[in-house]
Amino acid sequence: MEGLKLLYLFDNNISGVLPHSLYNLSMLKHMDLSTNMLSGSIPADVGNRFLNIEGIAIAENQFWGAIPHSLSNLSTLKNLELSENSFIGHVPPTLGRLQGLVLLYLHVNKLEANDREGWEFLTSLTNCSQLQNLALSENHFSGELPVSIANLSTTLETLYLGDNRISGAIPSNIGNLVGLKLLEMANSSISGPIPESIGRLKNLVELGLYNTSLSGLIPPSLGNLTQLNVLYAYYGNLEGPIPTSLGNLKNLFVLDLSTNRLNGSIPKEVLKLPQLSFYLDLSYNSLSGPLPVEVGSLTNLNQLILSGNQLSSSIPDSIGNCISLERLLLDHNSFEGTIPQSLMNLTLLSRLDLSFNNLHGDLP
């Protein structure tokens, strides 16, 4: 078997420690042992073993210990998947030697970094000019993100950083990563404003900035992200008005800005987004004024959630045009007048909440 080039054993119930003889397969190009019950550590000299390797995938197992520094010697390596194991310690700071690296998945481990040490690997990865996918979520990374993250390759398409202990601001030049299609920094302690430069990420399809300490205004430049399908920025400290420029996001099918400190009126431009279908959630902010009649444009929307604001005046009759609505939550506002007869058109509605308002008159 010394001439073996491809070894695929993924999605089985294989357990135990890898036999040491496996590391003698010097001709091996691709090894995928993912989704098993394998355990043990990776030998420290692994970088002197698989000299022709292009892909190593051992995700979703029970490996433990440190990631060997010698991995940086595998100059032909393109894909490295170590996610969903129990690796500890620092990521080797020399991974940038893998200049052909395309994919690096380290998520769901116990890897560490802080303001004193451990982030050097991220700076070294700026040498990987072909890097497309980087996943670091669900680890023990803490401290501020190095500004060098904005110098990663412009070929980078996915960047997962969420579910860590990262704090500090998003680097102001994050807009340099013009190839990004997905940026996820959720469930962390990042703070400060969303950088204006984020509007340069014109290939972005999904942006996840929820459950953070982000504050300040939503930059109008977000309206430049015309390919965006999903914008999650709930559970934060964002303030000020919702930019009318979000009306440019013609491909957006979900928008969630709930539980922030936003104020002002709901822009009618947002209510005319043609692809908005999954849900629109602006609840638990300080939005005020009437609900614009343009809400009737949301004919494909499944859920409209505006609870916990200061919206007033009457509920517009045009809401009866939202014939796809399954949930309509307008509770805890200051709506007044009668309940529109047009609600009878919402035949798919399974939950309606108009409680804690100033409505009067007869039920339709």
Coordinates of C-alpha atoms in Angstrom, one line a residue, residues 13-250:
N13 CA -18.0 4.3 12.8
I14 CA -14.2 3.7 12.9
S15 CA -12.7 4.2 16.4
G16 CA -9.4 4.0 18.1
V17 CA -6.0 5.6 17.4
L18 CA -4.6 5.8 13.9
P19 CA -1.9 3.2 13.3
H20 CA 1.5 4.7 13.1
S21 CA 2.2 2.9 9.8
L22 CA -0.5 5.1 8.2
Y23 CA 2.0 8.0 8.4
N24 CA 4.4 6.0 6.2
L25 CA 2.2 6.4 3.1
S26 CA 4.5 8.9 1.5
M27 CA 2.7 9.0 -1.8
L28 CA -0.6 9.9 -0.2
K29 CA -2.3 12.9 -1.9
H30 CA -5.7 13.0 -0.2
M31 CA -6.8 11.6 3.1
D32 CA -10.4 12.0 4.4
L33 CA -11.2 10.3 7.7
S34 CA -13.9 12.7 8.7
T35 CA -17.0 11.8 10.7
N36 CA -15.8 8.8 12.6
M37 CA -14.8 8.2 16.3
L38 CA -11.1 8.4 15.9
S39 CA -8.9 9.7 18.7
G40 CA -5.4 10.4 19.7
S41 CA -3.0 13.2 18.7
I42 CA -1.3 14.0 15.5
P43 CA 2.4 13.1 15.6
A44 CA 4.8 16.0 15.9
D45 CA 6.7 14.9 12.8
V46 CA 3.7 14.7 10.5
G47 CA 5.3 17.4 8.4
N48 CA 8.1 15.0 7.5
R49 CA 5.7 12.2 6.5
F50 CA 3.1 13.2 3.9
L51 CA 5.4 15.0 1.5
N52 CA 2.9 14.8 -1.4
I53 CA -0.3 15.5 0.5
E54 CA -2.8 18.0 -0.9
G55 CA -5.8 17.4 1.4
I56 CA -6.1 16.3 5.0
A57 CA -9.6 16.0 6.5
I58 CA -10.1 14.5 9.9
A59 CA -13.0 16.7 11.0
E60 CA -15.7 15.4 13.3
N61 CA -13.6 13.0 15.3
Q62 CA -12.1 13.0 18.8
F63 CA -8.6 14.1 18.1
W64 CA -6.9 16.1 20.9
G65 CA -3.6 17.8 21.7
A66 CA -1.8 20.5 19.9
I67 CA -1.7 21.1 16.1
P68 CA 1.8 20.2 15.1
H69 CA 4.0 23.0 13.8
S70 CA 5.5 20.6 11.3
L71 CA 2.3 20.8 9.3
S72 CA 3.8 24.0 7.9
N73 CA 6.3 21.8 6.0
L74 CA 3.7 20.2 3.8
S75 CA 4.3 22.6 1.0
T76 CA 1.7 20.9 -1.3
L77 CA -1.2 21.1 1.1
K78 CA -4.3 22.8 -0.2
N79 CA -7.1 21.7 2.1
L80 CA -6.7 21.2 5.9
E81 CA -9.9 20.3 7.8
L82 CA -9.3 19.8 11.6
S83 CA -12.7 21.0 12.7
E84 CA -15.0 19.5 15.4
N85 CA -12.3 17.9 17.5
S86 CA -10.6 18.8 20.7
F87 CA -7.4 20.4 19.6
I88 CA -5.9 22.8 22.1
G89 CA -3.2 25.5 22.3
H90 CA -2.1 28.0 19.7
V91 CA -2.5 27.6 16.0
P92 CA 1.0 27.2 14.5
P93 CA 2.3 30.7 13.6
T94 CA 4.0 29.3 10.5
L95 CA 1.0 28.1 8.6
G96 CA 1.6 31.0 6.1
R97 CA 4.3 28.8 4.6
L98 CA 1.5 26.8 3.0
Q99 CA 1.3 29.2 0.1
G100 CA -1.1 27.0 -1.9
L101 CA -3.6 26.7 1.0
V102 CA -7.2 27.1 -0.2
L103 CA -9.2 25.9 2.7
L104 CA -8.5 25.9 6.4
Y105 CA -11.2 24.6 8.8
L106 CA -10.4 24.9 12.5
H107 CA -13.8 25.6 13.9
V108 CA -15.3 23.8 17.0
N109 CA -12.1 23.1 18.9
K110 CA -10.4 24.5 22.0
L111 CA -7.8 26.6 20.3
E112 CA -6.6 29.8 22.0
A113 CA -5.3 33.3 21.3
N114 CA -5.3 36.5 23.2
D115 CA -3.9 40.0 23.1
R116 CA -0.5 38.7 24.2
E117 CA 0.0 35.7 21.9
G118 CA -1.6 33.2 19.6
W119 CA -2.9 35.5 16.8
E120 CA 0.4 35.3 14.8
F121 CA -1.0 32.6 12.6
L122 CA -3.6 35.0 11.2
T123 CA -0.9 37.4 10.1
S124 CA 1.1 34.5 8.6
L125 CA -1.9 33.5 6.5
T126 CA -1.7 36.7 4.6
N127 CA 1.0 34.9 2.6
C128 CA -1.6 32.4 1.4
S129 CA -2.6 34.1 -1.8
Q130 CA -5.1 31.4 -2.8
L131 CA -7.0 31.1 0.4
Q132 CA -10.7 30.9 -0.1
N133 CA -12.3 29.5 3.0
L134 CA -11.3 30.2 6.6
A135 CA -13.3 28.9 9.6
L136 CA -12.2 29.8 13.1
S137 CA -15.6 29.8 14.9
E138 CA -16.4 28.1 18.2
N139 CA -12.9 28.2 19.8
H140 CA -11.4 30.0 22.7
F141 CA -9.9 32.9 20.7
S142 CA -10.0 36.1 22.6
G143 CA -8.7 39.7 22.5
E144 CA -8.8 42.0 19.5
L145 CA -8.6 40.8 16.0
P146 CA -5.3 41.7 14.4
V147 CA -5.7 44.4 11.8
S148 CA -3.7 42.1 9.5
I149 CA -7.0 40.2 8.9
A150 CA -7.8 42.8 6.3
N151 CA -4.7 41.8 4.4
L152 CA -5.8 38.2 3.8
S153 CA -6.1 37.2 0.2
T154 CA -8.8 38.9 -1.9
T155 CA -9.7 35.4 -3.1
L156 CA -11.1 34.7 0.4
E157 CA -14.8 33.9 0.0
T158 CA -15.9 32.7 3.5
L159 CA -14.7 33.9 6.9
Y160 CA -16.2 32.4 10.1
L161 CA -15.1 34.1 13.3
G162 CA -18.2 33.8 15.5
D163 CA -18.8 32.0 18.8
N164 CA -15.4 33.1 20.3
R165 CA -14.4 35.6 22.9
I166 CA -13.1 38.2 20.4
S167 CA -13.4 41.8 21.5
G168 CA -12.5 45.2 20.2
A169 CA -13.5 46.7 16.9
I170 CA -13.9 45.2 13.5
P171 CA -10.7 46.4 11.6
S172 CA -11.6 49.5 9.6
N173 CA -10.1 48.0 6.4
I174 CA -12.2 44.9 6.4
G175 CA -13.5 46.2 3.1
N176 CA -10.2 45.0 1.5
L177 CA -11.5 41.5 1.5
V178 CA -13.4 42.2 -1.7
G179 CA -13.9 38.5 -2.6
L180 CA -15.9 37.7 0.5
K181 CA -19.3 36.0 0.0
L182 CA -19.9 35.2 3.7
L183 CA -18.8 37.1 6.8
E184 CA -19.8 35.8 10.2
M185 CA -18.7 37.4 13.4
A186 CA -21.7 36.6 15.6
N187 CA -21.9 35.6 19.3
S188 CA -18.8 37.5 20.3
S189 CA -17.9 40.7 22.1
I190 CA -16.8 42.7 19.1
S191 CA -17.7 46.3 19.7
G192 CA -17.6 49.8 18.1
P193 CA -19.1 50.7 14.8
I194 CA -19.6 48.7 11.7
P195 CA -16.9 50.1 9.5
E196 CA -18.0 52.2 6.5
S197 CA -15.6 50.1 4.3
I198 CA -17.8 47.1 4.7
G199 CA -19.7 48.6 1.7
R200 CA -16.8 47.5 -0.5
L201 CA -17.7 43.8 0.0
K202 CA -19.9 43.8 -3.1
N203 CA -19.8 40.0 -3.5
L204 CA -21.2 39.5 0.0
V205 CA -24.2 37.1 0.1
E206 CA -24.6 36.6 3.9
L207 CA -23.6 38.9 6.7
G208 CA -23.9 37.7 10.3
L209 CA -23.2 40.3 13.0
Y210 CA -25.8 39.2 15.6
N211 CA -25.4 39.0 19.4
T212 CA -22.4 41.4 19.7
S213 CA -21.6 44.7 21.3
L214 CA -21.5 46.6 18.0
S215 CA -22.7 50.2 18.5
G216 CA -23.1 53.4 16.5
L217 CA -24.9 54.0 13.3
I218 CA -25.6 51.5 10.6
P219 CA -23.4 52.7 7.8
P220 CA -25.3 53.7 4.6
S221 CA -22.6 51.9 2.7
L222 CA -24.4 48.6 3.5
G223 CA -26.7 49.6 0.7
N224 CA -23.9 48.8 -1.7
L225 CA -24.1 45.1 -1.0
T226 CA -26.5 44.4 -3.7
Q227 CA -25.9 40.7 -3.8
L228 CA -26.8 40.3 -0.1
N229 CA -29.4 37.6 0.7
V230 CA -29.2 37.6 4.5
L231 CA -28.5 40.4 6.9
Y232 CA -28.5 39.5 10.6
A233 CA -27.5 42.3 13.0
Y234 CA -29.8 41.6 16.0
Y235 CA -29.0 41.7 19.7
G236 CA -26.6 44.6 19.6
N237 CA -26.3 48.3 20.5
L238 CA -26.8 49.8 17.1
E239 CA -28.5 53.2 17.1
G240 CA -29.8 55.9 15.0
P241 CA -32.1 55.6 11.9
I242 CA -32.3 52.6 9.5
P243 CA -30.5 53.9 6.4
T244 CA -32.8 54.3 3.4
S245 CA -30.0 52.9 1.3
L246 CA -31.0 49.4 2.5
G247 CA -33.7 49.7 -0.1
N248 CA -31.0 48.9 -2.6
L249 CA -30.7 45.3 -1.4
K250 CA -33.0 43.9 -4.0

